[in-house]
XYZ file of C-alpha atoms in Angstrom:
611
model
C 158.138 112.567 90.110
C 154.581 112.837 90.797
C 153.366 115.839 89.227
C 155.278 114.743 85.975
C 152.757 111.684 86.182
C 150.139 114.042 87.014
C 150.172 116.438 84.106
C 151.987 113.146 81.601
C 147.842 111.073 83.263
C 145.728 114.312 82.214
C 147.698 114.943 79.021
C 146.280 111.043 78.080
C 143.048 111.764 79.274
C 142.720 115.188 77.123
C 143.689 112.606 74.126
C 141.469 109.093 75.865
C 138.504 111.937 77.284
C 138.577 113.828 73.210
C 137.924 110.524 71.471
C 134.988 109.537 74.270
C 133.879 112.102 73.173
C 133.326 111.868 69.594
C 133.016 107.473 69.386
C 131.378 107.879 73.343
C 128.431 109.930 72.948
C 127.493 111.195 69.433
C 124.942 109.273 69.245
C 123.591 110.434 72.461
C 125.119 114.510 70.906
C 122.669 113.046 67.744
C 119.923 112.323 69.949
C 120.029 115.674 71.727
C 119.569 117.183 68.387
C 116.782 115.477 66.973
C 114.872 116.353 70.146
C 117.147 119.643 70.412
C 115.033 119.952 66.104
C 111.797 118.263 67.054
C 111.690 121.132 70.273
C 112.203 123.729 68.101
C 109.107 123.128 66.180
C 105.401 123.829 67.647
C 103.456 120.847 67.747
C 101.188 122.443 70.530
C 97.735 120.536 69.668
C 94.749 123.105 68.512
C 91.299 123.350 69.351
C 88.803 124.655 67.100
C 85.548 126.476 68.380
C 82.664 124.282 69.001
C 84.993 121.221 69.745
C 84.455 117.286 71.081
C 86.373 115.275 72.385
C 87.420 112.164 71.740
C 87.808 109.568 74.867
C 88.832 106.028 74.296
C 88.096 103.989 75.709
C 90.708 101.007 75.295
C 93.351 103.850 76.688
C 95.554 102.368 79.911
C 95.621 104.802 82.563
C 97.233 104.196 85.605
C 97.999 106.908 88.227
C 102.119 106.799 87.208
C 103.482 108.518 84.252
C 105.370 105.747 82.638
C 109.538 106.788 83.496
C 112.053 106.801 81.087
C 113.277 103.835 80.099
C 109.733 102.024 80.190
C 109.357 105.114 77.547
C 112.178 103.708 75.238
C 111.508 100.596 75.309
C 108.012 100.377 74.207
C 109.206 103.443 71.550
C 112.073 100.413 70.616
C 109.820 97.326 70.747
C 106.472 99.394 68.720
C 105.004 98.605 71.134
C 103.635 102.320 72.769
C 99.739 102.251 72.914
C 97.444 105.387 74.237
C 97.909 105.813 77.763
C 97.550 108.754 80.638
C 97.503 108.568 83.642
C 94.617 109.105 86.576
C 95.216 112.561 87.668
C 95.852 114.030 83.447
C 93.158 112.009 82.061
C 90.711 114.074 85.760
C 92.646 117.442 84.714
C 91.594 117.615 81.007
C 87.979 116.423 81.871
C 86.913 118.972 83.936
C 89.243 121.411 81.646
C 86.663 120.274 79.145
C 83.825 121.483 80.950
C 85.093 124.794 81.847
C 86.360 124.775 77.349
C 83.667 127.316 76.297
C 85.110 125.808 72.629
C 84.186 121.885 74.722
C 80.484 121.334 73.540
C 81.051 117.015 74.210
C 82.554 114.406 75.185
C 83.031 111.510 72.982
C 83.464 107.901 74.905
C 84.937 105.910 72.354
C 84.149 102.153 72.910
C 84.996 100.445 70.000
C 88.075 99.161 70.490
C 89.693 97.125 73.380
C 87.407 96.353 76.311
C 88.056 99.447 79.085
C 92.549 98.792 79.924
C 92.196 95.465 81.542
C 95.065 97.618 84.351
C 92.667 99.840 85.391
C 90.469 99.081 88.313
C 86.844 99.920 88.776
C 88.005 102.452 91.833
C 89.984 104.668 89.580
C 87.133 104.493 86.933
C 85.154 105.627 90.003
C 86.458 108.666 90.180
C 86.597 108.898 85.730
C 82.899 108.278 85.795
C 82.520 110.969 88.157
C 83.997 113.495 86.580
C 81.971 112.179 83.555
C 79.234 112.621 85.130
C 80.542 116.325 86.569
C 80.834 117.325 82.038
C 77.344 116.642 81.594
C 75.449 118.613 84.607
C 77.353 121.536 82.570
C 74.962 120.667 80.148
C 77.253 119.844 77.969
C 76.515 115.943 75.227
C 77.926 113.112 76.156
C 78.107 110.312 73.854
C 79.284 106.833 73.720
C 79.651 104.873 70.656
C 80.183 100.622 71.072
C 80.855 97.603 68.904
C 80.527 95.567 71.974
C 80.428 96.756 75.511
C 82.149 95.182 78.389
C 81.062 95.297 82.108
C 83.728 98.205 82.608
C 83.147 100.440 79.555
C 79.470 100.240 80.153
C 80.485 101.669 83.878
C 81.778 104.871 81.705
C 79.932 104.407 79.158
C 76.274 105.015 81.989
C 77.115 108.132 82.102
C 76.340 108.838 78.153
C 72.722 110.961 77.630
C 73.089 108.971 74.140
C 74.405 105.805 73.884
C 74.072 104.159 71.364
C 75.350 100.151 69.364
C 76.134 99.253 66.342
C 73.461 96.531 64.993
C 75.665 93.724 65.271
C 77.214 94.570 67.962
C 77.403 92.320 71.790
C 76.678 93.865 75.673
C 77.479 92.597 78.465
C 76.308 92.082 82.287
C 77.141 88.708 83.417
C 78.230 89.790 87.134
C 81.616 89.212 88.140
C 83.391 86.227 89.141
C 86.919 85.523 90.078
C 88.691 82.420 89.966
C 92.403 81.247 91.161
C 94.542 79.014 89.304
C 96.049 76.342 91.948
C 99.525 74.074 91.083
C 99.765 72.472 93.929
C 99.025 68.784 91.947
C 102.106 70.226 89.467
C 104.369 71.226 92.067
C 103.640 67.588 93.572
C 103.535 65.649 89.838
C 106.784 67.895 89.275
C 108.329 66.931 92.110
C 108.558 70.796 93.574
C 108.244 70.637 97.355
C 106.233 74.304 98.634
C 106.186 74.374 102.587
C 104.161 78.121 103.925
C 104.266 79.563 107.232
C 101.928 82.113 107.690
C 99.762 84.040 109.526
C 95.760 84.360 109.021
C 93.546 82.210 108.135
C 91.953 84.346 105.585
C 95.762 84.902 103.945
C 95.750 83.228 100.282
C 97.390 84.436 98.460
C 99.387 80.806 99.513
C 97.015 78.594 98.344
C 98.032 77.843 94.784
C 100.772 76.734 96.094
C 99.473 73.469 98.075
C 95.501 73.359 97.954
C 93.693 72.104 95.192
C 90.098 74.259 95.915
C 89.327 77.854 97.856
C 89.199 77.477 100.949
C 86.249 78.421 102.660
C 86.980 81.088 104.588
C 89.133 82.548 101.223
C 85.581 81.256 99.442
C 83.996 83.595 101.823
C 86.019 87.069 101.557
C 86.604 86.517 98.019
C 82.221 86.189 97.505
C 81.504 89.612 99.910
C 84.714 91.012 97.795
C 82.416 90.651 94.771
C 79.224 91.186 96.180
C 80.831 94.120 97.053
C 81.853 95.841 93.509
C 78.737 94.204 92.008
C 76.493 95.830 94.090
C 77.871 99.192 93.410
C 77.917 98.297 89.367
C 74.093 97.846 89.603
C 73.031 100.839 91.971
C 75.563 103.320 90.411
C 74.782 102.301 86.303
C 70.865 101.978 87.267
C 71.029 105.262 88.687
C 71.819 106.670 85.484
C 69.343 104.635 83.530
C 66.278 104.109 85.843
C 66.258 100.545 85.689
C 66.373 98.868 89.457
C 69.290 96.537 90.354
C 66.859 93.500 90.389
C 66.796 93.909 86.720
C 70.203 94.466 86.298
C 71.080 91.082 87.967
C 68.143 89.710 86.686
C 69.518 90.533 83.426
C 73.107 89.068 84.395
C 71.011 86.290 85.648
C 69.053 84.782 82.415
C 70.683 86.511 79.708
C 74.278 87.729 80.024
C 74.996 88.646 76.129
C 72.620 90.779 75.071
C 72.458 91.759 71.223
C 71.831 94.626 69.929
C 67.955 94.809 70.217
C 68.325 93.183 73.389
C 70.099 96.169 75.275
C 67.755 98.748 73.235
C 64.482 97.123 74.214
C 65.904 96.177 77.736
C 66.317 100.509 78.490
C 70.693 99.700 78.784
C 71.663 101.712 75.039
C 69.717 104.337 73.627
C 70.256 103.528 70.291
C 71.135 100.869 67.559
C 72.695 102.115 64.155
C 76.447 102.588 62.841
C 79.569 104.569 62.860
C 78.784 107.300 60.189
C 75.357 108.309 61.656
C 76.906 108.145 64.833
C 79.387 110.349 63.240
C 76.958 112.882 61.127
C 74.583 113.177 64.824
C 77.700 114.580 66.458
C 78.440 116.793 63.095
C 75.207 118.384 63.711
C 76.267 119.014 68.284
C 79.932 120.924 66.651
C 78.332 122.713 63.688
C 80.003 120.376 60.990
C 79.358 120.453 57.225
C 77.544 117.362 55.854
C 81.017 117.392 53.148
C 83.568 117.392 56.148
C 85.351 114.537 56.760
C 84.178 114.134 60.074
C 82.931 116.265 63.003
C 84.984 118.271 64.722
C 87.099 116.565 67.359
C 90.507 116.654 68.830
C 91.077 113.253 71.046
C 92.021 113.379 74.766
C 95.639 112.758 74.971
C 96.507 116.079 72.468
C 93.618 117.792 74.653
C 95.831 117.443 77.727
C 98.630 119.664 76.077
C 95.979 122.525 75.375
C 97.076 125.704 78.056
C 94.973 127.679 78.806
C 95.023 129.140 82.199
C 92.356 131.158 81.472
C 90.234 127.884 82.007
C 91.422 128.160 86.088
C 92.378 124.563 85.834
C 96.492 124.919 85.721
C 98.155 126.472 89.809
C 101.070 128.174 90.137
C 101.462 128.647 93.885
C 104.950 128.647 96.116
C 103.189 126.265 98.242
C 103.073 122.892 97.045
C 100.831 119.695 97.453
C 103.141 115.878 96.610
C 101.276 113.646 95.058
C 103.493 110.196 95.882
C 102.286 107.400 93.709
C 103.577 104.432 95.314
C 102.090 101.931 92.127
C 103.009 98.728 91.954
C 104.687 95.869 93.747
C 107.079 97.114 96.911
C 109.772 95.638 96.786
C 113.354 95.855 98.811
C 116.064 98.937 97.701
C 115.552 100.521 94.344
C 112.959 98.474 91.896
C 111.653 99.263 88.936
C 110.140 101.522 87.374
C 106.180 99.283 87.676
C 107.635 98.681 91.291
C 107.667 100.987 94.668
C 110.956 100.721 95.648
C 110.852 100.813 99.791
C 114.315 102.643 99.658
C 113.144 104.709 96.603
C 110.522 105.859 98.321
C 112.012 106.159 101.449
C 114.145 109.178 100.347
C 111.493 111.040 98.158
C 109.207 111.108 101.242
C 112.337 112.530 103.504
C 113.092 114.868 100.874
C 110.189 116.358 100.566
C 109.683 115.822 104.393
C 112.256 119.024 104.516
C 110.641 120.596 101.216
C 109.430 124.009 103.110
C 107.206 125.006 100.014
C 106.257 121.510 100.131
C 102.848 122.144 102.673
C 101.231 118.938 102.028
C 101.624 115.477 101.435
C 98.662 112.883 99.211
C 100.430 108.890 98.967
C 98.136 107.520 96.077
C 98.675 103.556 96.905
C 97.583 101.553 94.128
C 100.072 98.405 94.266
C 99.390 94.600 96.491
C 101.427 94.791 98.387
C 105.149 93.277 98.742
C 108.303 93.086 101.366
C 107.092 93.386 104.613
C 111.257 95.183 104.958
C 110.687 97.907 102.221
C 107.566 98.503 103.550
C 108.278 99.363 106.936
C 111.155 101.238 105.765
C 108.786 103.351 103.867
C 105.783 104.026 106.812
C 108.606 105.156 109.262
C 109.231 107.962 106.489
C 105.596 108.718 106.332
C 105.092 108.391 110.015
C 107.904 111.031 110.889
C 106.853 112.654 107.939
C 103.385 112.950 109.570
C 104.630 115.537 112.583
C 105.375 118.467 110.538
C 102.685 117.978 107.684
C 99.552 115.852 106.572
C 100.442 113.120 105.413
C 96.957 112.011 103.752
C 97.099 108.533 101.836
C 95.013 107.952 98.559
C 94.344 104.289 97.808
C 93.421 103.548 93.799
C 92.145 100.092 92.876
C 93.895 97.740 95.402
C 95.684 99.349 98.727
C 96.474 95.610 100.842
C 99.090 93.851 102.655
C 102.425 96.212 102.436
C 100.360 98.840 101.026
C 98.369 99.099 103.680
C 101.549 98.580 106.090
C 102.973 101.763 104.637
C 99.329 103.756 104.680
C 98.471 102.624 108.917
C 99.829 105.447 110.720
C 98.837 108.396 107.674
C 96.893 111.408 108.612
C 93.413 110.193 107.130
C 92.464 106.946 104.070
C 90.370 107.057 101.561
C 89.804 104.714 99.492
C 86.648 104.885 97.046
C 83.903 101.967 97.301
C 85.543 99.524 95.320
C 88.782 100.143 96.637
C 90.602 95.648 97.190
C 92.850 97.112 100.949
C 93.117 95.018 103.740
C 95.373 91.721 103.559
C 96.462 91.954 106.868
C 97.879 88.827 107.191
C 102.369 87.764 106.601
C 103.335 85.418 104.777
C 106.059 82.975 104.149
C 106.482 80.477 100.536
C 109.692 78.272 101.175
C 110.300 75.995 97.138
C 112.771 72.905 97.154
C 113.626 70.869 93.975
C 115.216 67.199 96.174
C 112.643 65.323 93.839
C 112.707 66.954 91.482
C 116.609 66.985 91.514
C 116.801 63.351 93.017
C 114.133 61.592 90.143
C 117.174 62.764 87.790
C 119.991 61.399 89.077
C 121.692 64.938 91.166
C 122.201 64.885 94.691
C 123.304 67.434 97.143
C 126.368 66.883 100.055
C 126.043 69.297 103.222
C 129.135 70.362 104.535
C 128.766 73.075 108.092
C 129.553 74.705 111.129
C 126.270 75.732 112.190
C 123.294 73.346 113.021
C 121.257 75.969 110.930
C 124.075 77.062 108.172
C 121.812 75.564 105.638
C 118.579 76.776 106.438
C 118.263 78.348 103.281
C 118.835 75.598 100.929
C 116.296 74.859 98.348
C 117.855 71.832 98.104
C 115.207 69.320 100.828
C 112.442 70.397 102.929
C 113.178 72.213 106.125
C 112.529 70.076 108.971
C 110.307 70.929 112.323
C 113.282 73.173 114.042
C 113.492 74.678 110.532
C 109.937 75.873 110.265
C 108.672 77.046 113.893
C 111.968 79.379 113.610
C 110.412 80.724 110.262
C 107.309 80.612 111.829
C 108.231 82.853 114.470
C 110.175 85.521 112.490
C 105.934 85.663 110.909
C 104.554 85.713 114.112
C 106.523 88.473 114.935
C 106.302 91.006 111.487
C 102.408 89.762 111.992
C 102.202 91.027 115.521
C 104.421 93.982 114.419
C 101.781 94.849 111.603
C 98.778 94.472 114.021
C 100.210 97.386 116.712
C 101.093 99.049 113.424
C 97.422 99.551 112.863
C 96.601 99.726 116.607
C 98.188 102.749 117.171
C 97.735 104.304 113.728
C 94.083 103.549 113.505
C 93.685 104.145 116.404
C 90.952 101.051 117.548
C 91.204 98.840 119.928
C 93.633 95.250 119.395
C 91.083 92.742 120.233
C 89.180 94.370 116.610
C 92.058 95.054 114.654
C 93.019 91.062 116.012
C 89.368 90.333 114.749
C 89.163 92.213 111.244
C 92.296 91.077 110.340
C 93.513 87.767 109.322
C 94.428 88.386 106.190
C 91.404 89.463 105.006
C 90.614 91.069 102.220
C 88.090 94.323 102.055
C 85.976 96.142 99.850
C 86.695 99.452 100.321
C 83.060 100.823 102.033
C 83.553 97.391 103.802
C 86.843 98.441 105.337
C 85.665 101.723 105.792
C 82.466 100.037 108.135
C 85.300 98.219 110.727
C 87.508 101.102 110.853
C 90.736 100.357 108.045
C 89.480 103.932 105.921
C 88.714 107.053 107.444
C 86.418 108.271 104.074
C 84.889 107.396 100.561
C 86.463 109.297 97.467
C 89.184 109.345 95.276
C 92.190 111.750 94.375
C 90.614 114.864 94.394
C 89.080 114.381 97.030
C 92.336 113.430 99.116
C 93.639 116.062 97.317
C 91.466 119.174 98.769
C 91.490 117.204 101.893
C 95.328 117.753 102.921
C 95.182 121.783 101.064
C 92.844 122.316 103.597
C 94.930 120.740 106.577
C 97.532 122.494 105.921
C 95.126 125.536 105.894
C 95.959 126.680 102.180
C 92.652 127.714 100.586
C 92.963 127.852 96.662
C 96.646 128.913 97.057
C 98.527 125.851 96.485
C 100.426 123.867 93.294
C 100.715 119.878 92.673
C 103.915 118.375 92.292
C 104.097 114.923 91.101
C 106.976 112.510 92.562
C 108.644 110.036 91.201
C 109.962 112.908 88.683
C 110.277 111.282 86.049
C 113.242 112.696 83.678
C 113.130 112.429 79.900
C 114.846 110.919 77.526
C 117.366 113.383 75.911
C 118.469 114.418 80.369
C 119.239 110.042 80.634
C 121.061 110.438 77.688
C 122.608 113.278 78.273
C 123.652 112.272 81.884
C 124.916 109.250 81.415
C 127.522 110.918 79.369
C 128.784 113.520 81.735
C 128.951 110.922 84.472
C 131.556 109.169 82.280
C 132.935 112.009 81.486
C 132.924 113.317 85.394
C 134.422 109.893 86.314
C 137.570 109.730 83.023
C 137.984 112.454 85.209
C 137.985 112.339 88.245
C 140.745 109.129 87.705
C 142.941 111.695 86.178
C 142.819 113.372 89.590
C 141.872 117.033 88.143
C 138.481 118.487 90.949
C 134.964 118.080 88.838
C 132.415 120.226 90.975
C 129.035 118.647 90.070
C 127.341 122.249 88.833
C 125.063 120.495 86.594
C 122.301 118.900 87.592
C 122.051 116.603 85.444
C 125.546 115.210 87.001
C 124.190 115.606 90.868
C 121.531 113.319 88.892
C 123.190 110.563 88.016
C 125.628 110.334 90.689
C 123.081 108.839 92.628
C 122.044 106.524 90.186
C 125.090 105.244 90.105
C 124.955 105.295 93.851
C 121.861 103.053 93.295
C 123.196 100.723 90.870
C 125.778 100.174 93.324
C 123.334 99.099 96.140
C 122.272 97.159 93.857
C 125.338 95.161 93.165
C 125.907 95.255 96.559
C 122.697 93.810 97.424
C 122.801 90.581 95.145
C 124.441 87.611 96.064
C 125.348 84.813 94.254
C 126.992 83.027 96.073
C 125.097 83.368 99.808
C 128.382 85.283 101.712
C 126.545 88.420 102.917
C 124.102 88.447 106.717
C 120.956 88.331 104.881
C 117.401 87.879 106.173
C 115.548 83.759 106.095
C 113.238 85.093 103.488
C 111.647 87.860 102.075
C 108.219 87.489 103.153
C 105.655 88.502 101.073
C 102.489 90.344 101.968
C 100.368 90.347 99.121
């Protein structure tokens, strides 16, 4: 009887499966067909002799490549903007330096200001690559309609800087203007209670104050002074202008016209775009009758293969570069987040891969969950026992970001990297007044004194706040111990430099929180040196980004596999796409279990934030 049901059910499933394949994955099949057709065409960009690489300064530059989900969302919304990873930008600029067909780089600053998401630490690495290109004897030309300080930070490398006659240029210094919500929250009847450790931990101030505390003002001022000082020194060295003169311009002019910028020595020429094109035609030996000069944009040039240039590597020895970019969250996290469990699993896999000889953990995060940070830090600690783990800090690696970095083999940061913020806080909201003012009340039935301590219907009692404060104190003490052990610093010194204070990269190096000033390339080279690889190594980047076709195909395969398993048919997951999407399915189950709308599962009293 059992075999009868099994055979009957299997027959039914066969029919259903046929319909499923026809109706369920027909869209996927069409998409795969489109992918196959598009990939069959040779779309490799071509480079002609005496070409200029065009670098659009409005392009978004991030540490990690976008996930396929992000790509699909942007494609559907039509909001896809020019974007490259920092690693790709650096490699492409180096390839251009070595390529005899490339005679120069054109920095196009006519669009919006250099990506607002790109901080000065990342711009520093790009600037150094541009300087290296220029030192090879090739030309760098910059042109803008309006030069912001970010644009000019890169443009100041150029042999020739040109500003449109009607264009403007800003040299006005840096500022920070936090928004304070305490008055509005009080007006609307939203209560706020805070537990924290660290007098510099300013992340909670917008909820409880109407202006900066003296401690927060002090640390922000020092941070801005460090970044502004680096900007004046770096820009001034290329333009032969003293930092004092740049400060005077910022204090007296701030916004300069094209003629004023030229008179101050900030730009070399005032000209229109057609005049710039004429000069670039001469540089590229283009004909006067040509529509424009010989060129290829940076993104297309990145796709140009040329192993003879010595940029691409091929080796069995791998250096893993793990990009931890975004807010640190519990669980798997989204593409733009650092999911503690997801990144811990990546580090675990890397640790067990014998081909990977060293790890560079690139951190670009303001922090987040303490529990997720601890999960990742433990994997860093275990991995370091079997292979070097070097941290490269990006624009920001603070709080939870520093927690993760603290036990690495060595920490690299740029002078303008924001780091530190060794502190803990929790913000507890309640809507009692807001609700009561609108006729809403609650009543409570409970089995123990603190059973409802997570409620947002009332303020926390002094006894409950004491419980929360003990938890915060415990985590802060753990944070300090990790820095003491990982950085080999005296406990007293760590206690003094912690307190939630943020530091610039140069300031962090002076107090021992950072080992060396340098970017991602410096960290990679150090990792290769520590692993004794000489030049015999190849980069392998994580998290791995699956293509759109893999996502569509893999999901369909997983659904088919599930149906077959229900039918009692054994399916061996030999297809790597099936294996990948089994993992995704498991991740979704984990996230589903974490979703707790009724508050019936055991969980932490609240999510400690390290921002």
